[in-house]
Amino acid sequence: MERLGRYSRHRLGAFQRSQRHAAQRATAGFGYKVTPNVLLGLFGGYENFRSDFASVSGRLKGDGGTAGGYAAWRIIPTLRWDAMLGWSKVAYDASAGAASGSFTGAR
């Protein structure tokens, strides 16, 4: 990394130059105002990604969704309570050289 005044410029090594990444993501939701001070809502999303690593003949692909809900309560004009709960599940496919595998992840 070179220092240029207040800014920095990073130099990419051979490993970083051999990587390619692509991703598509979408998120949507809606909320309903139950009272002037209470809001409830739902949200959902989807992602799809692929990363290629030429230096190790590797690839990582994945796709999955997210769903959840949220709530907000304006207790007084200067105090608010917010909560959100979500769940995601992603399926992965990975390979590097002759090795490959698939696995899922949830959070």
PDB file of N, CA and C in Angstrom:
ATOM      1  N   MET A   1       0.847  -1.163   0.000  1.00  0.00           N
ATOM      2  CA  MET A   1       0.000   0.000   0.000  1.00  0.00           C
ATOM      3  C   MET A   1       0.898   1.233   0.000  1.00  0.00           C
ATOM      4  N   GLU A   2       0.602   2.165  -0.877  1.00  0.00           N
ATOM      5  CA  GLU A   2       1.345   3.418  -0.933  1.00  0.00           C
ATOM      6  C   GLU A   2       0.543   4.522  -0.267  1.00  0.00           C
ATOM      7  N   ARG A   3       1.233   5.380   0.433  1.00  0.00           N
ATOM      8  CA  ARG A   3       0.575   6.495   1.097  1.00  0.00           C
ATOM      9  C   ARG A   3       0.637   7.699   0.174  1.00  0.00           C
ATOM     10  N   LEU A   4      -0.520   8.270  -0.161  1.00  0.00           N
ATOM     11  CA  LEU A   4      -0.594   9.440  -1.039  1.00  0.00           C
ATOM     12  C   LEU A   4      -1.363  10.534  -0.315  1.00  0.00           C
ATOM     13  N   GLY A   5      -0.673  11.342   0.483  1.00  0.00           N
ATOM     14  CA  GLY A   5      -1.363  12.365   1.253  1.00  0.00           C
ATOM     15  C   GLY A   5      -2.332  11.710   2.218  1.00  0.00           C
ATOM     16  N   ARG A   6      -3.598  12.087   2.131  1.00  0.00           N
ATOM     17  CA  ARG A   6      -4.621  11.492   2.996  1.00  0.00           C
ATOM     18  C   ARG A   6      -5.197  10.219   2.394  1.00  0.00           C
ATOM     19  N   TYR A   7      -4.816   9.882   1.185  1.00  0.00           N
ATOM     20  CA  TYR A   7      -5.403   8.741   0.494  1.00  0.00           C
ATOM     21  C   TYR A   7      -4.396   7.612   0.358  1.00  0.00           C
ATOM     22  N   SER A   8      -4.894   6.419   0.151  1.00  0.00           N
ATOM     23  CA  SER A   8      -4.029   5.256  -0.020  1.00  0.00           C
ATOM     24  C   SER A   8      -4.368   4.574  -1.336  1.00  0.00           C
ATOM     25  N   ARG A   9      -3.378   3.965  -1.950  1.00  0.00           N
ATOM     26  CA  ARG A   9      -3.601   3.188  -3.161  1.00  0.00           C
ATOM     27  C   ARG A   9      -3.091   1.784  -2.896  1.00  0.00           C
ATOM     28  N   HIS A  10      -3.952   0.784  -3.107  1.00  0.00           N
ATOM     29  CA  HIS A  10      -3.589  -0.605  -2.875  1.00  0.00           C
ATOM     30  C   HIS A  10      -3.077  -1.216  -4.171  1.00  0.00           C
ATOM     31  N   ARG A  11      -2.014  -1.961  -4.072  1.00  0.00           N
ATOM     32  CA  ARG A  11      -1.511  -2.703  -5.220  1.00  0.00           C
ATOM     33  C   ARG A  11      -1.969  -4.140  -5.092  1.00  0.00           C
ATOM     34  N   LEU A  12      -2.585  -4.661  -6.143  1.00  0.00           N
ATOM     35  CA  LEU A  12      -3.078  -6.025  -6.115  1.00  0.00           C
ATOM     36  C   LEU A  12      -1.970  -6.999  -6.434  1.00  0.00           C
ATOM     37  N   GLY A  13      -1.891  -8.062  -5.639  1.00  0.00           N
ATOM     38  CA  GLY A  13      -0.946  -9.128  -5.906  1.00  0.00           C
ATOM     39  C   GLY A  13      -1.514 -10.077  -6.943  1.00  0.00           C
ATOM     40  N   ALA A  14      -0.722 -11.075  -7.303  1.00  0.00           N
ATOM     41  CA  ALA A  14      -1.148 -12.044  -8.312  1.00  0.00           C
ATOM     42  C   ALA A  14      -2.395 -12.795  -7.865  1.00  0.00           C
ATOM     43  N   PHE A  15      -2.511 -13.117  -6.573  1.00  0.00           N
ATOM     44  CA  PHE A  15      -3.683 -13.852  -6.096  1.00  0.00           C
ATOM     45  C   PHE A  15      -4.953 -13.026  -6.272  1.00  0.00           C
ATOM     46  N   GLN A  16      -4.920 -11.744  -5.897  1.00  0.00           N
ATOM     47  CA  GLN A  16      -6.103 -10.901  -6.025  1.00  0.00           C
ATOM     48  C   GLN A  16      -6.484 -10.692  -7.489  1.00  0.00           C
ATOM     49  N   ARG A  17      -5.504 -10.577  -8.378  1.00  0.00           N
ATOM     50  CA  ARG A  17      -5.807 -10.385  -9.794  1.00  0.00           C
ATOM     51  C   ARG A  17      -6.421 -11.632 -10.413  1.00  0.00           C
ATOM     52  N   SER A  18      -6.236 -12.805  -9.798  1.00  0.00           N
ATOM     53  CA  SER A  18      -6.751 -14.047 -10.360  1.00  0.00           C
ATOM     54  C   SER A  18      -8.155 -14.371  -9.860  1.00  0.00           C
ATOM     55  N   GLN A  19      -8.798 -13.452  -9.134  1.00  0.00           N
ATOM     56  CA  GLN A  19     -10.132 -13.695  -8.586  1.00  0.00           C
ATOM     57  C   GLN A  19     -11.190 -12.953  -9.394  1.00  0.00           C
ATOM     58  N   ARG A  20     -12.356 -13.598  -9.537  1.00  0.00           N
ATOM     59  CA  ARG A  20     -13.528 -12.954 -10.145  1.00  0.00           C
ATOM     60  C   ARG A  20     -14.722 -13.234  -9.257  1.00  0.00           C
ATOM     61  N   HIS A  21     -15.548 -12.227  -9.053  1.00  0.00           N
ATOM     62  CA  HIS A  21     -16.714 -12.380  -8.190  1.00  0.00           C
ATOM     63  C   HIS A  21     -17.941 -11.802  -8.896  1.00  0.00           C
ATOM     64  N   ALA A  22     -19.060 -12.460  -8.757  1.00  0.00           N
ATOM     65  CA  ALA A  22     -20.333 -11.967  -9.277  1.00  0.00           C
ATOM     66  C   ALA A  22     -21.411 -12.291  -8.257  1.00  0.00           C
ATOM     67  N   ALA A  23     -22.330 -11.366  -8.055  1.00  0.00           N
ATOM     68  CA  ALA A  23     -23.407 -11.597  -7.091  1.00  0.00           C
ATOM     69  C   ALA A  23     -24.652 -10.829  -7.520  1.00  0.00           C
ATOM     70  N   GLN A  24     -25.793 -11.439  -7.272  1.00  0.00           N
ATOM     71  CA  GLN A  24     -27.077 -10.786  -7.467  1.00  0.00           C
ATOM     72  C   GLN A  24     -27.839 -10.928  -6.159  1.00  0.00           C
ATOM     73  N   ARG A  25     -28.430  -9.821  -5.716  1.00  0.00           N
ATOM     74  CA  ARG A  25     -29.185  -9.836  -4.461  1.00  0.00           C
ATOM     75  C   ARG A  25     -30.459  -9.021  -4.628  1.00  0.00           C
ATOM     76  N   ALA A  26     -31.505  -9.435  -3.935  1.00  0.00           N
ATOM     77  CA  ALA A  26     -32.765  -8.689  -3.933  1.00  0.00           C
ATOM     78  C   ALA A  26     -33.365  -8.772  -2.532  1.00  0.00           C
ATOM     79  N   THR A  27     -33.930  -7.667  -2.082  1.00  0.00           N
ATOM     80  CA  THR A  27     -34.581  -7.612  -0.788  1.00  0.00           C
ATOM     81  C   THR A  27     -35.890  -6.841  -0.942  1.00  0.00           C
ATOM     82  N   ALA A  28     -36.933  -7.295  -0.290  1.00  0.00           N
ATOM     83  CA  ALA A  28     -38.224  -6.607  -0.338  1.00  0.00           C
ATOM     84  C   ALA A  28     -38.924  -6.782   1.000  1.00  0.00           C
ATOM     85  N   GLY A  29     -39.852  -5.905   1.275  1.00  0.00           N
ATOM     86  CA  GLY A  29     -40.603  -6.012   2.506  1.00  0.00           C
ATOM     87  C   GLY A  29     -41.759  -5.040   2.523  1.00  0.00           C
ATOM     88  N   PHE A  30     -42.573  -5.168   3.534  1.00  0.00           N
ATOM     89  CA  PHE A  30     -43.665  -4.220   3.706  1.00  0.00           C
ATOM     90  C   PHE A  30     -43.938  -4.054   5.189  1.00  0.00           C
ATOM     91  N   GLY A  31     -44.435  -2.875   5.528  1.00  0.00           N
ATOM     92  CA  GLY A  31     -44.755  -2.584   6.913  1.00  0.00           C
ATOM     93  C   GLY A  31     -46.193  -2.124   7.042  1.00  0.00           C
ATOM     94  N   TYR A  32     -46.753  -2.316   8.207  1.00  0.00           N
ATOM     95  CA  TYR A  32     -48.125  -1.910   8.489  1.00  0.00           C
ATOM     96  C   TYR A  32     -48.137  -1.128   9.794  1.00  0.00           C
ATOM     97  N   LYS A  33     -48.662   0.092   9.744  1.00  0.00           N
ATOM     98  CA  LYS A  33     -48.749   0.924  10.933  1.00  0.00           C
ATOM     99  C   LYS A  33     -50.008   0.536  11.696  1.00  0.00           C
ATOM    100  N   VAL A  34     -49.836  -0.207  12.789  1.00  0.00           N
ATOM    101  CA  VAL A  34     -50.947  -0.701  13.591  1.00  0.00           C
ATOM    102  C   VAL A  34     -51.634   0.463  14.312  1.00  0.00           C
ATOM    103  N   THR A  35     -50.839   1.327  14.896  1.00  0.00           N
ATOM    104  CA  THR A  35     -51.306   2.564  15.528  1.00  0.00           C
ATOM    105  C   THR A  35     -50.333   3.651  15.105  1.00  0.00           C
ATOM    106  N   PRO A  36     -50.583   4.903  15.413  1.00  0.00           N
ATOM    107  CA  PRO A  36     -49.615   5.946  15.053  1.00  0.00           C
ATOM    108  C   PRO A  36     -48.220   5.734  15.649  1.00  0.00           C
ATOM    109  N   ASN A  37     -48.104   4.895  16.691  1.00  0.00           N
ATOM    110  CA  ASN A  37     -46.818   4.689  17.345  1.00  0.00           C
ATOM    111  C   ASN A  37     -46.278   3.263  17.236  1.00  0.00           C
ATOM    112  N   VAL A  38     -46.981   2.350  16.553  1.00  0.00           N
ATOM    113  CA  VAL A  38     -46.549   0.950  16.437  1.00  0.00           C
ATOM    114  C   VAL A  38     -46.526   0.542  14.970  1.00  0.00           C
ATOM    115  N   LEU A  39     -45.392  -0.048  14.562  1.00  0.00           N
ATOM    116  CA  LEU A  39     -45.204  -0.512  13.188  1.00  0.00           C
ATOM    117  C   LEU A  39     -44.791  -1.978  13.211  1.00  0.00           C
ATOM    118  N   LEU A  40     -45.413  -2.804  12.364  1.00  0.00           N
ATOM    119  CA  LEU A  40     -45.053  -4.216  12.204  1.00  0.00           C
ATOM    120  C   LEU A  40     -44.761  -4.465  10.733  1.00  0.00           C
ATOM    121  N   GLY A  41     -43.829  -5.381  10.447  1.00  0.00           N
ATOM    122  CA  GLY A  41     -43.520  -5.639   9.051  1.00  0.00           C
ATOM    123  C   GLY A  41     -42.863  -6.977   8.827  1.00  0.00           C
ATOM    124  N   LEU A  42     -42.806  -7.357   7.554  1.00  0.00           N
ATOM    125  CA  LEU A  42     -42.161  -8.581   7.101  1.00  0.00           C
ATOM    126  C   LEU A  42     -41.177  -8.240   6.002  1.00  0.00           C
ATOM    127  N   PHE A  43     -40.116  -9.040   5.878  1.00  0.00           N
ATOM    128  CA  PHE A  43     -39.153  -8.834   4.804  1.00  0.00           C
ATOM    129  C   PHE A  43     -38.663 -10.179   4.295  1.00  0.00           C
ATOM    130  N   GLY A  44     -38.144 -10.178   3.093  1.00  0.00           N
ATOM    131  CA  GLY A  44     -37.573 -11.375   2.491  1.00  0.00           C
ATOM    132  C   GLY A  44     -36.507 -10.986   1.489  1.00  0.00           C
ATOM    133  N   GLY A  45     -35.641 -11.917   1.170  1.00  0.00           N
ATOM    134  CA  GLY A  45     -34.583 -11.629   0.219  1.00  0.00           C
ATOM    135  C   GLY A  45     -34.027 -12.890  -0.398  1.00  0.00           C
ATOM    136  N   TYR A  46     -33.238 -12.696  -1.453  1.00  0.00           N
ATOM    137  CA  TYR A  46     -32.612 -13.808  -2.161  1.00  0.00           C
ATOM    138  C   TYR A  46     -31.234 -13.352  -2.626  1.00  0.00           C
ATOM    139  N   GLU A  47     -30.268 -14.254  -2.593  1.00  0.00           N
ATOM    140  CA  GLU A  47     -28.944 -13.944  -3.121  1.00  0.00           C
ATOM    141  C   GLU A  47     -28.409 -15.127  -3.904  1.00  0.00           C
ATOM    142  N   ASN A  48     -27.600 -14.815  -4.892  1.00  0.00           N
ATOM    143  CA  ASN A  48     -26.943 -15.797  -5.744  1.00  0.00           C
ATOM    144  C   ASN A  48     -25.553 -15.249  -6.026  1.00  0.00           C
ATOM    145  N   PHE A  49     -24.510 -16.044  -5.798  1.00  0.00           N
ATOM    146  CA  PHE A  49     -23.157 -15.536  -6.022  1.00  0.00           C
ATOM    147  C   PHE A  49     -22.255 -16.628  -6.578  1.00  0.00           C
ATOM    148  N   ARG A  50     -21.159 -16.187  -7.172  1.00  0.00           N
ATOM    149  CA  ARG A  50     -20.143 -17.096  -7.688  1.00  0.00           C
ATOM    150  C   ARG A  50     -18.799 -16.383  -7.607  1.00  0.00           C
ATOM    151  N   SER A  51     -17.825 -17.086  -7.074  1.00  0.00           N
ATOM    152  CA  SER A  51     -16.455 -16.576  -7.003  1.00  0.00           C
ATOM    153  C   SER A  51     -15.538 -17.612  -7.630  1.00  0.00           C
ATOM    154  N   ASP A  52     -14.675 -17.171  -8.526  1.00  0.00           N
ATOM    155  CA  ASP A  52     -13.694 -18.037  -9.177  1.00  0.00           C
ATOM    156  C   ASP A  52     -12.297 -17.608  -8.758  1.00  0.00           C
ATOM    157  N   PHE A  53     -11.450 -18.599  -8.462  1.00  0.00           N
ATOM    158  CA  PHE A  53     -10.080 -18.354  -8.017  1.00  0.00           C
ATOM    159  C   PHE A  53      -9.145 -19.117  -8.952  1.00  0.00           C
ATOM    160  N   ALA A  54      -8.655 -18.465  -9.983  1.00  0.00           N
ATOM    161  CA  ALA A  54      -7.833 -19.129 -10.990  1.00  0.00           C
ATOM    162  C   ALA A  54      -6.534 -19.662 -10.401  1.00  0.00           C
ATOM    163  N   SER A  55      -5.975 -19.006  -9.400  1.00  0.00           N
ATOM    164  CA  SER A  55      -4.687 -19.423  -8.847  1.00  0.00           C
ATOM    165  C   SER A  55      -4.736 -20.806  -8.204  1.00  0.00           C
ATOM    166  N   VAL A  56      -5.908 -21.252  -7.757  1.00  0.00           N
ATOM    167  CA  VAL A  56      -6.033 -22.577  -7.149  1.00  0.00           C
ATOM    168  C   VAL A  56      -7.056 -23.437  -7.897  1.00  0.00           C
ATOM    169  N   SER A  57      -7.432 -23.031  -9.090  1.00  0.00           N
ATOM    170  CA  SER A  57      -8.467 -23.712  -9.880  1.00  0.00           C
ATOM    171  C   SER A  57      -9.700 -23.966  -9.026  1.00  0.00           C
ATOM    172  N   GLY A  58     -10.134 -22.928  -8.333  1.00  0.00           N
ATOM    173  CA  GLY A  58     -11.241 -23.081  -7.396  1.00  0.00           C
ATOM    174  C   GLY A  58     -12.457 -22.262  -7.754  1.00  0.00           C
ATOM    175  N   ARG A  59     -13.579 -22.657  -7.151  1.00  0.00           N
ATOM    176  CA  ARG A  59     -14.846 -21.976  -7.375  1.00  0.00           C
ATOM    177  C   ARG A  59     -15.700 -22.125  -6.120  1.00  0.00           C
ATOM    178  N   LEU A  60     -16.439 -21.078  -5.783  1.00  0.00           N
ATOM    179  CA  LEU A  60     -17.414 -21.119  -4.703  1.00  0.00           C
ATOM    180  C   LEU A  60     -18.695 -20.507  -5.237  1.00  0.00           C
ATOM    181  N   LYS A  61     -19.775 -21.291  -5.216  1.00  0.00           N
ATOM    182  CA  LYS A  61     -21.082 -20.810  -5.671  1.00  0.00           C
ATOM    183  C   LYS A  61     -22.075 -20.970  -4.529  1.00  0.00           C
ATOM    184  N   GLY A  62     -23.070 -20.123  -4.511  1.00  0.00           N
ATOM    185  CA  GLY A  62     -24.090 -20.267  -3.486  1.00  0.00           C
ATOM    186  C   GLY A  62     -25.351 -19.512  -3.838  1.00  0.00           C
ATOM    187  N   ASP A  63     -26.449 -19.956  -3.262  1.00  0.00           N
ATOM    188  CA  ASP A  63     -27.701 -19.228  -3.396  1.00  0.00           C
ATOM    189  C   ASP A  63     -28.588 -19.581  -2.212  1.00  0.00           C
ATOM    190  N   GLY A  64     -29.476 -18.654  -1.879  1.00  0.00           N
ATOM    191  CA  GLY A  64     -30.364 -18.906  -0.762  1.00  0.00           C
ATOM    192  C   GLY A  64     -31.245 -17.720  -0.461  1.00  0.00           C
ATOM    193  N   GLY A  65     -32.085 -17.887   0.539  1.00  0.00           N
ATOM    194  CA  GLY A  65     -33.061 -16.867   0.878  1.00  0.00           C
ATOM    195  C   GLY A  65     -33.013 -16.456   2.333  1.00  0.00           C
ATOM    196  N   THR A  66     -33.688 -15.349   2.613  1.00  0.00           N
ATOM    197  CA  THR A  66     -33.809 -14.790   3.959  1.00  0.00           C
ATOM    198  C   THR A  66     -35.263 -14.398   4.174  1.00  0.00           C
ATOM    199  N   ALA A  67     -35.779 -14.607   5.369  1.00  0.00           N
ATOM    200  CA  ALA A  67     -37.135 -14.184   5.715  1.00  0.00           C
ATOM    201  C   ALA A  67     -37.141 -13.711   7.157  1.00  0.00           C
ATOM    202  N   GLY A  68     -38.016 -12.782   7.459  1.00  0.00           N
ATOM    203  CA  GLY A  68     -38.091 -12.308   8.831  1.00  0.00           C
ATOM    204  C   GLY A  68     -39.161 -11.270   9.042  1.00  0.00           C
ATOM    205  N   GLY A  69     -39.183 -10.744  10.243  1.00  0.00           N
ATOM    206  CA  GLY A  69     -40.145  -9.723  10.609  1.00  0.00           C
ATOM    207  C   GLY A  69     -39.514  -8.669  11.495  1.00  0.00           C
ATOM    208  N   TYR A  70     -40.196  -7.550  11.637  1.00  0.00           N
ATOM    209  CA  TYR A  70     -39.691  -6.475  12.487  1.00  0.00           C
ATOM    210  C   TYR A  70     -40.856  -5.748  13.143  1.00  0.00           C
ATOM    211  N   ALA A  71     -40.534  -5.034  14.215  1.00  0.00           N
ATOM    212  CA  ALA A  71     -41.520  -4.245  14.950  1.00  0.00           C
ATOM    213  C   ALA A  71     -40.841  -2.985  15.480  1.00  0.00           C
ATOM    214  N   ALA A  72     -41.606  -1.923  15.569  1.00  0.00           N
ATOM    215  CA  ALA A  72     -41.101  -0.671  16.129  1.00  0.00           C
ATOM    216  C   ALA A  72     -42.200  -0.032  16.969  1.00  0.00           C
ATOM    217  N   TRP A  73     -41.793   0.570  18.069  1.00  0.00           N
ATOM    218  CA  TRP A  73     -42.739   1.224  18.972  1.00  0.00           C
ATOM    219  C   TRP A  73     -42.136   2.560  19.397  1.00  0.00           C
ATOM    220  N   ARG A  74     -42.829   3.630  19.086  1.00  0.00           N
ATOM    221  CA  ARG A  74     -42.407   4.957  19.529  1.00  0.00           C
ATOM    222  C   ARG A  74     -43.039   5.187  20.893  1.00  0.00           C
ATOM    223  N   ILE A  75     -42.233   5.012  21.926  1.00  0.00           N
ATOM    224  CA  ILE A  75     -42.719   5.096  23.301  1.00  0.00           C
ATOM    225  C   ILE A  75     -43.078   6.540  23.651  1.00  0.00           C
ATOM    226  N   ILE A  76     -42.150   7.450  23.394  1.00  0.00           N
ATOM    227  CA  ILE A  76     -42.371   8.899  23.480  1.00  0.00           C
ATOM    228  C   ILE A  76     -41.648   9.495  22.278  1.00  0.00           C
ATOM    229  N   PRO A  77     -41.867  10.742  21.929  1.00  0.00           N
ATOM    230  CA  PRO A  77     -41.244  11.291  20.718  1.00  0.00           C
ATOM    231  C   PRO A  77     -39.714  11.156  20.651  1.00  0.00           C
ATOM    232  N   THR A  78     -39.036  11.075  21.777  1.00  0.00           N
ATOM    233  CA  THR A  78     -37.573  10.975  21.766  1.00  0.00           C
ATOM    234  C   THR A  78     -37.052   9.591  22.141  1.00  0.00           C
ATOM    235  N   LEU A  79     -37.939   8.593  22.275  1.00  0.00           N
ATOM    236  CA  LEU A  79     -37.521   7.248  22.651  1.00  0.00           C
ATOM    237  C   LEU A  79     -38.268   6.226  21.803  1.00  0.00           C
ATOM    238  N   ARG A  80     -37.497   5.340  21.161  1.00  0.00           N
ATOM    239  CA  ARG A  80     -38.089   4.341  20.270  1.00  0.00           C
ATOM    240  C   ARG A  80     -37.491   2.978  20.562  1.00  0.00           C
ATOM    241  N   TRP A  81     -38.301   1.940  20.461  1.00  0.00           N
ATOM    242  CA  TRP A  81     -37.863   0.557  20.609  1.00  0.00           C
ATOM    243  C   TRP A  81     -38.036  -0.122  19.256  1.00  0.00           C
ATOM    244  N   ASP A  82     -36.987  -0.799  18.759  1.00  0.00           N
ATOM    245  CA  ASP A  82     -37.024  -1.516  17.486  1.00  0.00           C
ATOM    246  C   ASP A  82     -36.540  -2.942  17.711  1.00  0.00           C
ATOM    247  N   ALA A  83     -37.135  -3.892  16.979  1.00  0.00           N
ATOM    248  CA  ALA A  83     -36.698  -5.288  17.051  1.00  0.00           C
ATOM    249  C   ALA A  83     -36.847  -5.907  15.671  1.00  0.00           C
ATOM    250  N   MET A  84     -35.936  -6.827  15.357  1.00  0.00           N
ATOM    251  CA  MET A  84     -35.980  -7.523  14.076  1.00  0.00           C
ATOM    252  C   MET A  84     -35.499  -8.942  14.305  1.00  0.00           C
ATOM    253  N   LEU A  85     -36.138  -9.885  13.629  1.00  0.00           N
ATOM    254  CA  LEU A  85     -35.759 -11.283  13.718  1.00  0.00           C
ATOM    255  C   LEU A  85     -35.795 -11.842  12.301  1.00  0.00           C
ATOM    256  N   GLY A  86     -34.693 -12.462  11.887  1.00  0.00           N
ATOM    257  CA  GLY A  86     -34.625 -13.011  10.538  1.00  0.00           C
ATOM    258  C   GLY A  86     -33.929 -14.356  10.521  1.00  0.00           C
ATOM    259  N   TRP A  87     -34.123 -15.090   9.450  1.00  0.00           N
ATOM    260  CA  TRP A  87     -33.521 -16.403   9.269  1.00  0.00           C
ATOM    261  C   TRP A  87     -33.081 -16.522   7.820  1.00  0.00           C
ATOM    262  N   SER A  88     -31.888 -17.064   7.605  1.00  0.00           N
ATOM    263  CA  SER A  88     -31.344 -17.250   6.257  1.00  0.00           C
ATOM    264  C   SER A  88     -30.866 -18.683   6.083  1.00  0.00           C
ATOM    265  N   LYS A  89     -30.974 -19.181   4.877  1.00  0.00           N
ATOM    266  CA  LYS A  89     -30.418 -20.486   4.532  1.00  0.00           C
ATOM    267  C   LYS A  89     -29.765 -20.354   3.164  1.00  0.00           C
ATOM    268  N   VAL A  90     -28.491 -20.767   3.077  1.00  0.00           N
ATOM    269  CA  VAL A  90     -27.731 -20.662   1.837  1.00  0.00           C
ATOM    270  C   VAL A  90     -27.135 -22.033   1.516  1.00  0.00           C
ATOM    271  N   ALA A  91     -27.214 -22.431   0.263  1.00  0.00           N
ATOM    272  CA  ALA A  91     -26.614 -23.683  -0.214  1.00  0.00           C
ATOM    273  C   ALA A  91     -25.341 -23.328  -0.978  1.00  0.00           C
ATOM    274  N   TYR A  92     -24.246 -24.000  -0.661  1.00  0.00           N
ATOM    275  CA  TYR A  92     -22.947 -23.713  -1.253  1.00  0.00           C
ATOM    276  C   TYR A  92     -22.440 -24.913  -2.051  1.00  0.00           C
ATOM    277  N   ASP A  93     -21.736 -24.635  -3.131  1.00  0.00           N
ATOM    278  CA  ASP A  93     -20.976 -25.636  -3.886  1.00  0.00           C
ATOM    279  C   ASP A  93     -19.564 -25.083  -3.999  1.00  0.00           C
ATOM    280  N   ALA A  94     -18.570 -25.884  -3.627  1.00  0.00           N
ATOM    281  CA  ALA A  94     -17.183 -25.426  -3.654  1.00  0.00           C
ATOM    282  C   ALA A  94     -16.312 -26.462  -4.335  1.00  0.00           C
ATOM    283  N   SER A  95     -15.269 -25.986  -5.008  1.00  0.00           N
ATOM    284  CA  SER A  95     -14.282 -26.895  -5.590  1.00  0.00           C
ATOM    285  C   SER A  95     -12.942 -26.173  -5.656  1.00  0.00           C
ATOM    286  N   ALA A  96     -11.885 -26.971  -5.554  1.00  0.00           N
ATOM    287  CA  ALA A  96     -10.512 -26.474  -5.698  1.00  0.00           C
ATOM    288  C   ALA A  96      -9.694 -27.657  -6.195  1.00  0.00           C
ATOM    289  N   GLY A  97      -9.182 -27.550  -7.399  1.00  0.00           N
ATOM    290  CA  GLY A  97      -8.451 -28.658  -7.970  1.00  0.00           C
ATOM    291  C   GLY A  97      -9.360 -29.872  -8.126  1.00  0.00           C
ATOM    292  N   ALA A  98      -8.943 -31.025  -7.601  1.00  0.00           N
ATOM    293  CA  ALA A  98      -9.730 -32.262  -7.701  1.00  0.00           C
ATOM    294  C   ALA A  98     -10.742 -32.390  -6.561  1.00  0.00           C
ATOM    295  N   ALA A  99     -10.682 -31.538  -5.553  1.00  0.00           N
ATOM    296  CA  ALA A  99     -11.595 -31.640  -4.409  1.00  0.00           C
ATOM    297  C   ALA A  99     -12.850 -30.798  -4.654  1.00  0.00           C
ATOM    298  N   SER A 100     -13.983 -31.324  -4.214  1.00  0.00           N
ATOM    299  CA  SER A 100     -15.230 -30.555  -4.329  1.00  0.00           C
ATOM    300  C   SER A 100     -16.190 -30.995  -3.234  1.00  0.00           C
ATOM    301  N   GLY A 101     -17.165 -30.148  -2.956  1.00  0.00           N
ATOM    302  CA  GLY A 101     -18.139 -30.486  -1.940  1.00  0.00           C
ATOM    303  C   GLY A 101     -19.293 -29.511  -1.952  1.00  0.00           C
ATOM    304  N   SER A 102     -20.368 -29.890  -1.282  1.00  0.00           N
ATOM    305  CA  SER A 102     -21.557 -29.062  -1.144  1.00  0.00           C
ATOM    306  C   SER A 102     -21.958 -29.049   0.319  1.00  0.00           C
ATOM    307  N   PHE A 103     -22.484 -27.924   0.763  1.00  0.00           N
ATOM    308  CA  PHE A 103     -22.926 -27.813   2.144  1.00  0.00           C
ATOM    309  C   PHE A 103     -23.936 -26.679   2.245  1.00  0.00           C
ATOM    310  N   THR A 104     -24.696 -26.663   3.332  1.00  0.00           N
ATOM    311  CA  THR A 104     -25.651 -25.581   3.564  1.00  0.00           C
ATOM    312  C   THR A 104     -25.257 -24.835   4.831  1.00  0.00           C
ATOM    313  N   GLY A 105     -25.727 -23.618   4.894  1.00  0.00           N
ATOM    314  CA  GLY A 105     -25.502 -22.806   6.082  1.00  0.00           C
ATOM    315  C   GLY A 105     -26.783 -22.075   6.428  1.00  0.00           C
ATOM    316  N   ALA A 106     -27.058 -21.939   7.706  1.00  0.00           N
ATOM    317  CA  ALA A 106     -28.243 -21.212   8.158  1.00  0.00           C
ATOM    318  C   ALA A 106     -27.808 -20.261   9.251  1.00  0.00           C
ATOM    319  N   ARG A 107     -28.462 -19.104   9.282  1.00  0.00           N
ATOM    320  CA  ARG A 107     -28.163 -18.127  10.328  1.00  0.00           C
ATOM    321  C   ARG A 107     -29.422 -17.354  10.641  1.00  0.00           C
TER     322      ARG A 107
END
